[in-house]
Amino acid sequence: MPARKTIIVESASEGEEDLVEFKQSSKKQKVEGSKQGTSGKKKKETSPKQAKTAGIARFVGSPIKKEEAARRWPERYDTKKGKKSEEDDNDKKRKLPAEEETEEVSGPSKCIAHYSKAEVDGTTYELGNCVHVHSGGEQDFIGRIIEMFEDDKKDTWFTSQWFYRVSDTAIKIVDDVKHDKKRVFYSEVKDFNALDCLVSKIKVIRLSPTIHFNTLNPKPVPPCDYYYDMGYDISYSRFYTLPPELESGTDSSDITNCNDMSIGPASSSHSENRSDNNEATSGNCKEYTLLDLYSGCGGMSTGLSMGAALSSVKLVARWALDLNPNACKSLEYNHPETRVRNESAEDFLALIKEWKNLCDKYVKSEDVDDSKARGRRKGVVVASDDESEEDSKSTEPGEFEVERIIGIRHASTEESKKAGIEMKVRWKGYGPSDDTWEPLDNLETCEDCVKKFVVEGKRKNILPLPGDVDVICGGPPCQGASGFNRFRNKENPLECERNKQIVVYMNIVDYLKPRFILMENVVDILRFANGILGRYALSRLVNMHYQAMLGMMVAGCYGLPQFRMRVFLWGAAPQERLPPYPMPSHDVVPKGGIPQEWERNMVAYDEKSKPTLLKPLTLGDALRDLPPVENSETRDEINYGGGARTDFQRFIRLPKDVLTGVSTVASCKKQKMMLHDHRPLNLNTDDYQRVCRIPRQKGANFRLLPGVIVKEDNTVALDETVERELLPSGKPLVPDYAISFVKGRSPKPFGRLWWDETVPTVVTRAEPHNQAILHPEQDRVLTIRENARLQGFPDYYKLFGPVKERYIQVGNAVAVPVGRVLGYSLGMAIKLLAPSESTMVLPPKFPQALMNSAQQISDLPLEPQENEEEEADE
């Protein structure tokens, strides 16, 4: 396939200074490396004439021999007589990045000598010294001298390799997270400065990143001015563990490596849990556990597990929780291996903390004697099933007898009179319908029952303990940041009740200390209130001493007919490989913009790369094989009625065992597949009659209905020269809200999609009042299954709940193909096969080429054979 246009990011049009458009262009993505000061912005190089004082700045001692200097700093010397080096020419006139005021900055001319020592204001500096450098602001810059030289104008210069304070990074300042002011971050950014900008010598030490991670008693930091334990890269705002040996750029450095602080893997009172629970129950296959927070119907964990399997890593979603009971039922049905909890994240966090206390209390003691696992609770009368004289005497009037404990939860004040731990009790002589939730305090006479439940629960891992979880994923809701919320709290976003889940999410991470974290969210967390919610999440991970980076990914770039840009924040323990972002495999039809400040966080190719991208998928590629259904369709399962027409359709029809790597296509050929959830929202009579009047043609919408005129400025109005047509109900054919939507400029109300198009994003509502969601050739909205396909859900994935609830589950989910590529990256990182860079290129023909049955999949016919059609009819 010939190379297609490169996916890049280009500046928005004039007047949209804070927005960058995601589009196809021949211009390169503005991520070129340049001298960086605070917040990734370049600071001016200062010439000797712009010095901070009139103090003395001179070199000390003899110059370094020319041969030695040319070997160590070859870019400063001409390689051929009479020809200037490109580096030297660039140094003379350097420009600020486009986002700052463009102005030429004078730099050094031709270098004539290098030195190893200098004196500034009475202080002697040597190569390798860590220093404060004059910034012109409140805080001096922090750097390390890696070069000192004189040019042919007798001006004196030094080159510094820079360190970043937290406030210099993408985190900036987040008042809700307190960072150690001595902690800085190593960077690869280096540039030249006037010698007299040196302010003072400082002591910077390097610490192992594990000394503060997941340890109960961290060692104190040795005396120093600053310390660093991680590196920072402006691209993708990446905080990463440094390699054991760093290129110093000099023969000596006064950075201290504190060997006594460079301990091995982090120690924890729960570290034994991870090694015990990671082994699979069968064979020697390693099993990695996943906790899915705010799971919805399971789009993210489904994709992650599928992708990890393609890297030969077994990732199992052991636990999940969500507030929506229907979403929990959907996840539980499709993932029977997962313990799904229908509760709030706050209650879950309180529960697992108390669960640890119960495990500490009971699990270490002797095994439970089943014969003694009985108890009684005061307050209710119940007869004993044991007629022995002893038991009849011990059961007093007003008591029930506990048969066993079958569940545990943390009850909030909304569910119970008193917040706290409650246990679900099966009463002796009663059935499941009589089970009740009882406060733990009321079961003090039933300690043996409680103990047995805790011991058995710990053995079965019904709840995670610190050290049990390898991966936490989830998308905490942040409705308070949504652009659709007109009442957003811009002054204190983290105090808004609708934004606090991002805080709870990070609190759970802090308590369980997983090896990897993946948080997903809408791009508004980077737009709203100067991106405070995104910065907070990044800040929390870094403050917990996790590696971290933040990227924006477009679902359409991974083989879906929708754009759908989302933020994905990776976190990894210091001793792990930070999973890279997979680069796009498909071209995409752009339908949105990104915040300009986060331009470097877009997962996209620049002009220098010329990837061979697959063409964008369209609605026809994804949906055209599905059987026709009516607006009134109520069946949850129907036959396909025909075969797949495209590779996408063929792949998404595969059975679960094939897509998860358990079985091959050959072993599943006889398996009859049914189509789930292929039913639309049943429109009311008025809306259905309006939909039937929308022409079945590309671009059709309410504007083509009688009585609507389109003005020269492309706004609409009612044609006052004709009588307004009414429906049989007496309501107008063209509703007022369609005319007034976006001040008459929007063509979306009752808009009909077309086969060669894509959609901006799959939403949670199916009403056609303010969005184009009508089927191209049928008088109805897209079905639940059609929306699910646009999200990449395999056809076997069955949803539960009322129709509107199922639309919500699909619209809120992470697109499965995006989860799949991230899961593949995660698996490769676990195996230490992923690159150490921020991004990676997916294998050709991903994911089909990596599946055990890839060849068999490609051999499947696109259209059904005659005998298959006969079997379907039977």
mmCIF file of C-alpha atoms in Angstrom, residues 50-337:
data_model
loop_
_atom_site.group_PDB
_atom_site.id
_atom_site.type_symbol
_atom_site.label_atom_id
_atom_site.label_comp_id
_atom_site.label_asym_id
_atom_site.label_seq_id
_atom_site.Cartn_x
_atom_site.Cartn_y
_atom_site.Cartn_z
ATOM 1 C CA GLN A 50 23.263 40.957 29.244
ATOM 2 C CA ALA A 51 24.934 39.671 32.381
ATOM 3 C CA LYS A 52 23.187 39.870 35.729
ATOM 4 C CA THR A 53 26.005 41.913 37.309
ATOM 5 C CA ALA A 54 29.207 43.564 36.361
ATOM 6 C CA GLY A 55 31.136 40.913 38.281
ATOM 7 C CA ILE A 56 34.278 39.139 37.106
ATOM 8 C CA ALA A 57 33.800 36.053 34.928
ATOM 9 C CA ARG A 58 36.914 34.453 33.483
ATOM 10 C CA PHE A 59 38.483 31.125 32.740
ATOM 11 C CA VAL A 60 41.195 29.765 34.989
ATOM 12 C CA GLY A 61 44.253 27.805 33.912
ATOM 13 C CA SER A 62 45.362 26.651 30.501
ATOM 14 C CA PRO A 63 42.933 25.693 27.756
ATOM 15 C CA ILE A 64 42.192 22.046 27.118
ATOM 16 C CA LYS A 65 44.345 20.703 24.302
ATOM 17 C CA LYS A 66 42.751 21.210 20.908
ATOM 18 C CA GLU A 67 42.791 17.511 20.017
ATOM 19 C CA GLU A 68 41.104 16.589 23.291
ATOM 20 C CA ALA A 69 38.527 19.400 22.979
ATOM 21 C CA ALA A 70 37.676 18.433 19.404
ATOM 22 C CA ARG A 71 37.132 14.846 20.510
ATOM 23 C CA ARG A 72 34.816 15.793 23.390
ATOM 24 C CA TRP A 73 32.920 18.645 21.685
ATOM 25 C CA PRO A 74 33.233 18.015 17.950
ATOM 26 C CA GLU A 75 30.250 20.202 17.107
ATOM 27 C CA ARG A 76 32.211 23.300 18.185
ATOM 28 C CA TYR A 77 34.978 22.822 15.639
ATOM 29 C CA ASP A 78 34.999 22.877 11.865
ATOM 30 C CA THR A 79 35.301 19.447 10.338
ATOM 31 C CA LYS A 80 36.727 20.899 7.113
ATOM 32 C CA LYS A 81 39.007 23.876 6.726
ATOM 33 C CA GLY A 82 37.154 27.007 5.689
ATOM 34 C CA LYS A 83 33.694 25.481 6.237
ATOM 35 C CA LYS A 84 31.526 26.374 9.204
ATOM 36 C CA SER A 85 29.775 23.605 11.043
ATOM 37 C CA GLU A 86 25.967 23.554 10.912
ATOM 38 C CA GLU A 87 25.792 23.507 14.714
ATOM 39 C CA ASP A 88 27.979 26.605 14.955
ATOM 40 C CA ASP A 89 25.829 28.416 12.421
ATOM 41 C CA ASN A 90 22.648 27.501 14.301
ATOM 42 C CA ASP A 91 24.144 28.748 17.556
ATOM 43 C CA LYS A 92 24.729 32.200 16.151
ATOM 44 C CA LYS A 93 21.077 32.900 15.427
ATOM 45 C CA ARG A 94 18.515 30.923 17.336
ATOM 46 C CA LYS A 95 14.794 31.607 17.538
ATOM 47 C CA LEU A 96 12.167 31.051 20.165
ATOM 48 C CA PRO A 97 9.395 28.515 19.469
ATOM 49 C CA ALA A 98 6.319 29.732 17.625
ATOM 50 C CA GLU A 99 4.212 29.968 20.777
ATOM 51 C CA GLU A 100 6.477 32.696 22.191
ATOM 52 C CA GLU A 101 7.436 36.040 20.766
ATOM 53 C CA THR A 102 9.697 35.406 17.787
ATOM 54 C CA GLU A 103 13.018 37.159 18.198
ATOM 55 C CA GLU A 104 16.569 36.424 17.240
ATOM 56 C CA VAL A 105 18.926 35.679 20.114
ATOM 57 C CA SER A 106 22.637 36.213 19.752
ATOM 58 C CA GLY A 107 24.830 33.272 20.662
ATOM 59 C CA PRO A 108 28.491 32.376 20.565
ATOM 60 C CA SER A 109 30.505 32.821 17.417
ATOM 61 C CA LYS A 110 33.241 30.418 16.391
ATOM 62 C CA CYS A 111 34.741 28.504 19.307
ATOM 63 C CA ILE A 112 38.501 28.890 19.743
ATOM 64 C CA ALA A 113 39.222 27.204 23.098
ATOM 65 C CA HIS A 114 37.737 24.993 25.817
ATOM 66 C CA TYR A 115 38.495 25.178 29.542
ATOM 67 C CA SER A 116 37.963 22.981 32.557
ATOM 68 C CA LYS A 117 37.809 25.747 35.190
ATOM 69 C CA ALA A 118 36.313 29.214 35.526
ATOM 70 C CA GLU A 119 35.932 31.897 38.159
ATOM 71 C CA VAL A 120 32.789 33.988 38.575
ATOM 72 C CA ASP A 121 32.488 36.538 41.374
ATOM 73 C CA GLY A 122 35.250 34.851 43.319
ATOM 74 C CA THR A 123 33.809 31.312 43.090
ATOM 75 C CA THR A 124 35.675 28.644 41.143
ATOM 76 C CA TYR A 125 33.632 26.337 38.915
ATOM 77 C CA GLU A 126 34.731 23.122 37.229
ATOM 78 C CA LEU A 127 33.302 20.856 34.601
ATOM 79 C CA GLY A 128 30.665 18.622 36.207
ATOM 80 C CA ASN A 129 29.699 21.112 38.909
ATOM 81 C CA CYS A 130 25.999 21.488 39.671
ATOM 82 C CA VAL A 131 25.029 25.139 39.752
ATOM 83 C CA HIS A 132 22.356 27.747 40.150
ATOM 84 C CA VAL A 133 21.988 29.814 36.976
ATOM 85 C CA HIS A 134 20.524 33.296 36.840
ATOM 86 C CA SER A 135 17.004 33.174 35.391
ATOM 87 C CA GLY A 136 15.743 36.704 35.713
ATOM 88 C CA GLY A 137 12.826 35.363 37.763
ATOM 89 C CA GLU A 138 12.187 34.513 41.385
ATOM 90 C CA GLN A 139 13.986 31.163 41.254
ATOM 91 C CA ASP A 140 17.350 30.413 39.719
ATOM 92 C CA PHE A 141 17.611 27.615 37.200
ATOM 93 C CA ILE A 142 19.300 24.369 38.231
ATOM 94 C CA GLY A 143 21.905 22.873 35.933
ATOM 95 C CA ARG A 144 25.173 21.029 35.569
ATOM 96 C CA ILE A 145 28.179 22.421 33.705
ATOM 97 C CA ILE A 146 29.130 20.095 30.855
ATOM 98 C CA GLU A 147 31.189 22.504 28.711
ATOM 99 C CA MET A 148 33.087 25.803 29.081
ATOM 100 C CA PHE A 149 34.474 27.615 26.045
ATOM 101 C CA GLU A 150 35.595 30.939 24.554
ATOM 102 C CA ASP A 151 34.616 32.207 21.107
ATOM 103 C CA ASP A 152 36.616 34.282 18.645
ATOM 104 C CA LYS A 153 35.067 37.464 20.084
ATOM 105 C CA LYS A 154 36.586 36.614 23.462
ATOM 106 C CA ASP A 155 33.115 36.034 24.921
ATOM 107 C CA THR A 156 32.936 33.327 27.591
ATOM 108 C CA TRP A 157 30.280 30.616 27.636
ATOM 109 C CA PHE A 158 29.239 27.464 29.378
ATOM 110 C CA THR A 159 26.821 24.715 28.365
ATOM 111 C CA SER A 160 24.402 23.435 30.985
ATOM 112 C CA GLN A 161 22.413 20.243 31.236
ATOM 113 C CA TRP A 162 19.220 21.211 33.021
ATOM 114 C CA PHE A 163 17.165 19.884 35.904
ATOM 115 C CA TYR A 164 13.440 20.592 36.240
ATOM 116 C CA ARG A 165 11.609 21.589 39.358
ATOM 117 C CA VAL A 166 8.050 20.254 39.647
ATOM 118 C CA SER A 167 6.779 23.721 38.773
ATOM 119 C CA ASP A 168 8.860 23.663 35.565
ATOM 120 C CA THR A 169 7.102 20.528 34.302
ATOM 121 C CA ALA A 170 3.591 19.997 32.951
ATOM 122 C CA ILE A 171 2.411 19.634 36.557
ATOM 123 C CA LYS A 172 3.158 23.299 37.220
ATOM 124 C CA ILE A 173 1.667 24.111 40.632
ATOM 125 C CA VAL A 174 -1.192 22.042 42.056
ATOM 126 C CA ASP A 175 -1.948 23.277 45.559
ATOM 127 C CA ASP A 176 -3.740 20.056 46.472
ATOM 128 C CA VAL A 177 -0.530 17.996 46.112
ATOM 129 C CA LYS A 178 2.559 18.826 48.170
ATOM 130 C CA HIS A 179 5.884 17.925 46.574
ATOM 131 C CA ASP A 180 9.281 17.956 48.226
ATOM 132 C CA LYS A 181 10.889 21.249 47.196
ATOM 133 C CA LYS A 182 14.280 19.541 47.045
ATOM 134 C CA ARG A 183 13.110 17.033 44.441
ATOM 135 C CA VAL A 184 14.105 17.845 40.860
ATOM 136 C CA PHE A 185 14.083 15.873 37.619
ATOM 137 C CA TYR A 186 16.950 15.114 35.287
ATOM 138 C CA SER A 187 16.510 16.175 31.656
ATOM 139 C CA GLU A 188 18.374 15.718 28.388
ATOM 140 C CA VAL A 189 17.901 19.402 27.565
ATOM 141 C CA LYS A 190 21.230 21.214 27.151
ATOM 142 C CA ASP A 191 22.161 24.683 25.904
ATOM 143 C CA PHE A 192 24.729 27.455 26.175
ATOM 144 C CA ASN A 193 24.691 30.478 28.488
ATOM 145 C CA ALA A 194 26.956 33.399 29.269
ATOM 146 C CA LEU A 195 29.548 32.456 31.872
ATOM 147 C CA ASP A 196 28.587 35.298 34.197
ATOM 148 C CA CYS A 197 25.055 33.861 34.565
ATOM 149 C CA LEU A 198 26.500 31.398 37.063
ATOM 150 C CA VAL A 199 25.203 32.207 40.555
ATOM 151 C CA SER A 200 26.507 29.526 42.922
ATOM 152 C CA LYS A 201 27.603 25.927 43.264
ATOM 153 C CA ILE A 202 25.085 23.478 44.729
ATOM 154 C CA LYS A 203 24.965 19.839 45.788
ATOM 155 C CA VAL A 204 22.674 17.576 43.792
ATOM 156 C CA ILE A 205 22.462 13.866 44.594
ATOM 157 C CA ARG A 206 20.898 10.988 42.743
ATOM 158 C CA LEU A 207 18.648 8.599 44.678
ATOM 159 C CA SER A 208 17.144 5.289 43.737
ATOM 160 C CA PRO A 209 13.501 5.858 42.719
ATOM 161 C CA THR A 210 12.412 2.963 44.929
ATOM 162 C CA ILE A 211 13.440 4.406 48.285
ATOM 163 C CA HIS A 212 10.148 6.280 48.668
ATOM 164 C CA PHE A 213 7.938 3.826 46.787
ATOM 165 C CA ASN A 214 5.742 1.249 48.520
ATOM 166 C CA THR A 215 7.800 1.146 51.664
ATOM 167 C CA LEU A 216 6.618 1.560 55.232
ATOM 168 C CA ASN A 217 9.814 3.193 56.489
ATOM 169 C CA PRO A 218 11.519 5.251 53.780
ATOM 170 C CA LYS A 219 15.079 6.283 54.513
ATOM 171 C CA PRO A 220 15.743 9.992 55.045
ATOM 172 C CA VAL A 221 17.323 11.921 52.192
ATOM 173 C CA PRO A 222 21.039 12.661 52.839
ATOM 174 C CA PRO A 223 22.077 16.320 53.212
ATOM 175 C CA CYS A 224 21.914 18.107 49.854
ATOM 176 C CA ASP A 225 20.497 21.129 48.074
ATOM 177 C CA TYR A 226 18.490 18.987 45.665
ATOM 178 C CA TYR A 227 18.029 15.358 44.740
ATOM 179 C CA TYR A 228 16.660 13.593 41.684
ATOM 180 C CA ASP A 229 15.348 10.081 41.211
ATOM 181 C CA MET A 230 13.664 10.354 37.809
ATOM 182 C CA GLY A 231 14.054 11.998 34.448
ATOM 183 C CA TYR A 232 11.583 14.294 32.706
ATOM 184 C CA ASP A 233 10.857 14.615 28.990
ATOM 185 C CA ILE A 234 8.645 17.382 27.624
ATOM 186 C CA SER A 235 7.084 15.104 25.009
ATOM 187 C CA TYR A 236 4.099 13.357 26.572
ATOM 188 C CA SER A 237 5.026 14.997 29.926
ATOM 189 C CA ARG A 238 6.996 11.849 30.703
ATOM 190 C CA PHE A 239 8.514 11.133 34.127
ATOM 191 C CA TYR A 240 10.692 8.061 33.853
ATOM 192 C CA THR A 241 13.207 5.919 35.716
ATOM 193 C CA LEU A 242 16.735 6.725 34.615
ATOM 194 C CA PRO A 243 19.191 4.094 33.398
ATOM 195 C CA PRO A 244 21.861 3.063 35.923
ATOM 196 C CA GLU A 245 24.548 5.019 34.083
ATOM 197 C CA LEU A 246 23.945 8.459 32.597
ATOM 198 C CA GLU A 247 25.954 10.228 29.926
ATOM 199 C CA SER A 248 27.603 13.011 31.881
ATOM 200 C CA GLY A 249 29.077 14.915 28.947
ATOM 201 C CA THR A 250 32.203 15.418 31.053
ATOM 202 C CA ASP A 251 34.939 13.274 32.480
ATOM 203 C CA SER A 252 33.846 14.152 35.980
ATOM 204 C CA SER A 253 30.672 15.158 37.775
ATOM 205 C CA ASP A 254 29.967 16.215 41.315
ATOM 206 C CA ILE A 255 26.526 14.578 41.298
ATOM 207 C CA THR A 256 26.535 12.073 44.132
ATOM 208 C CA ASN A 257 25.069 8.635 43.543
ATOM 209 C CA CYS A 258 23.947 7.557 46.979
ATOM 210 C CA ASN A 259 24.737 3.856 46.746
ATOM 211 C CA ASP A 260 23.424 3.184 50.216
ATOM 212 C CA MET A 261 20.076 4.556 49.048
ATOM 213 C CA SER A 262 19.976 2.557 45.819
ATOM 214 C CA ILE A 263 18.039 -0.336 47.206
ATOM 215 C CA GLY A 264 16.451 -3.099 45.160
ATOM 216 C CA PRO A 265 12.749 -3.772 44.694
ATOM 217 C CA ALA A 266 10.558 -1.824 47.054
ATOM 218 C CA SER A 267 9.881 -3.499 50.369
ATOM 219 C CA SER A 268 6.410 -3.695 51.819
ATOM 220 C CA SER A 269 4.543 -5.636 54.406
ATOM 221 C CA HIS A 270 2.332 -6.901 51.565
ATOM 222 C CA SER A 271 4.983 -7.676 48.961
ATOM 223 C CA GLU A 272 4.464 -11.368 49.509
ATOM 224 C CA ASN A 273 0.886 -11.073 48.257
ATOM 225 C CA ARG A 274 1.976 -10.249 44.732
ATOM 226 C CA SER A 275 4.301 -13.210 44.326
ATOM 227 C CA ASP A 276 1.758 -15.590 45.802
ATOM 228 C CA ASN A 277 -1.164 -14.483 43.701
ATOM 229 C CA ASN A 278 0.475 -14.029 40.324
ATOM 230 C CA GLU A 279 0.876 -17.694 39.557
ATOM 231 C CA ALA A 280 -1.943 -19.107 37.460
ATOM 232 C CA THR A 281 -3.859 -21.986 38.853
ATOM 233 C CA SER A 282 -2.845 -24.282 36.017
ATOM 234 C CA GLY A 283 0.594 -24.832 34.526
ATOM 235 C CA ASN A 284 3.404 -22.369 34.876
ATOM 236 C CA CYS A 285 1.625 -19.506 33.104
ATOM 237 C CA LYS A 286 2.021 -16.232 34.963
ATOM 238 C CA GLU A 287 -1.244 -14.463 35.669
ATOM 239 C CA TYR A 288 -1.434 -10.700 36.123
ATOM 240 C CA THR A 289 -4.378 -9.230 37.995
ATOM 241 C CA LEU A 290 -6.427 -6.214 36.965
ATOM 242 C CA LEU A 291 -8.768 -3.983 38.979
ATOM 243 C CA ASP A 292 -11.220 -2.046 36.789
ATOM 244 C CA LEU A 293 -12.501 1.071 38.581
ATOM 245 C CA TYR A 294 -15.559 2.918 37.226
ATOM 246 C CA SER A 295 -15.723 -0.062 34.894
ATOM 247 C CA GLY A 296 -19.005 0.593 33.147
ATOM 248 C CA CYS A 297 -19.754 -2.424 30.977
ATOM 249 C CA GLY A 298 -16.039 -3.277 30.751
ATOM 250 C CA GLY A 299 -14.717 -1.762 27.521
ATOM 251 C CA MET A 300 -11.296 -0.849 28.902
ATOM 252 C CA SER A 301 -10.564 -4.074 30.760
ATOM 253 C CA THR A 302 -11.845 -6.128 27.813
ATOM 254 C CA GLY A 303 -9.481 -4.370 25.422
ATOM 255 C CA LEU A 304 -6.538 -4.494 27.815
ATOM 256 C CA SER A 305 -6.924 -8.229 28.397
ATOM 257 C CA MET A 306 -7.233 -8.937 24.668
ATOM 258 C CA GLY A 307 -4.171 -6.835 23.864
ATOM 259 C CA ALA A 308 -2.066 -8.344 26.629
ATOM 260 C CA ALA A 309 -2.940 -11.819 25.334
ATOM 261 C CA LEU A 310 -1.491 -10.846 21.945
ATOM 262 C CA SER A 311 1.841 -10.266 23.715
ATOM 263 C CA SER A 312 1.509 -13.664 25.433
ATOM 264 C CA VAL A 313 0.708 -12.063 28.787
ATOM 265 C CA LYS A 314 -2.297 -13.358 30.719
ATOM 266 C CA LEU A 315 -4.035 -10.328 32.188
ATOM 267 C CA VAL A 316 -7.206 -11.182 34.135
ATOM 268 C CA ALA A 317 -9.733 -8.652 35.431
ATOM 269 C CA ARG A 318 -10.175 -10.077 38.928
ATOM 270 C CA TRP A 319 -12.142 -7.160 40.375
ATOM 271 C CA ALA A 320 -14.355 -4.403 38.994
ATOM 272 C CA LEU A 321 -16.763 -1.861 40.406
ATOM 273 C CA ASP A 322 -19.293 0.618 39.098
ATOM 274 C CA LEU A 323 -22.301 2.481 40.456
ATOM 275 C CA ASN A 324 -24.567 1.462 37.568
ATOM 276 C CA PRO A 325 -26.202 -1.916 38.350
ATOM 277 C CA ASN A 326 -27.004 -2.631 34.691
ATOM 278 C CA ALA A 327 -23.412 -1.979 33.631
ATOM 279 C CA CYS A 328 -22.265 -4.309 36.408
ATOM 280 C CA LYS A 329 -24.591 -7.016 35.114
ATOM 281 C CA SER A 330 -23.229 -6.599 31.577
ATOM 282 C CA LEU A 331 -19.645 -6.897 32.765
ATOM 283 C CA GLU A 332 -20.417 -9.853 35.014
ATOM 284 C CA TYR A 333 -22.087 -11.759 32.177
ATOM 285 C CA ASN A 334 -19.236 -11.219 29.725
ATOM 286 C CA HIS A 335 -16.494 -11.680 32.345
ATOM 287 C CA PRO A 336 -17.567 -14.463 34.730
ATOM 288 C CA GLU A 337 -14.021 -14.567 36.087
#
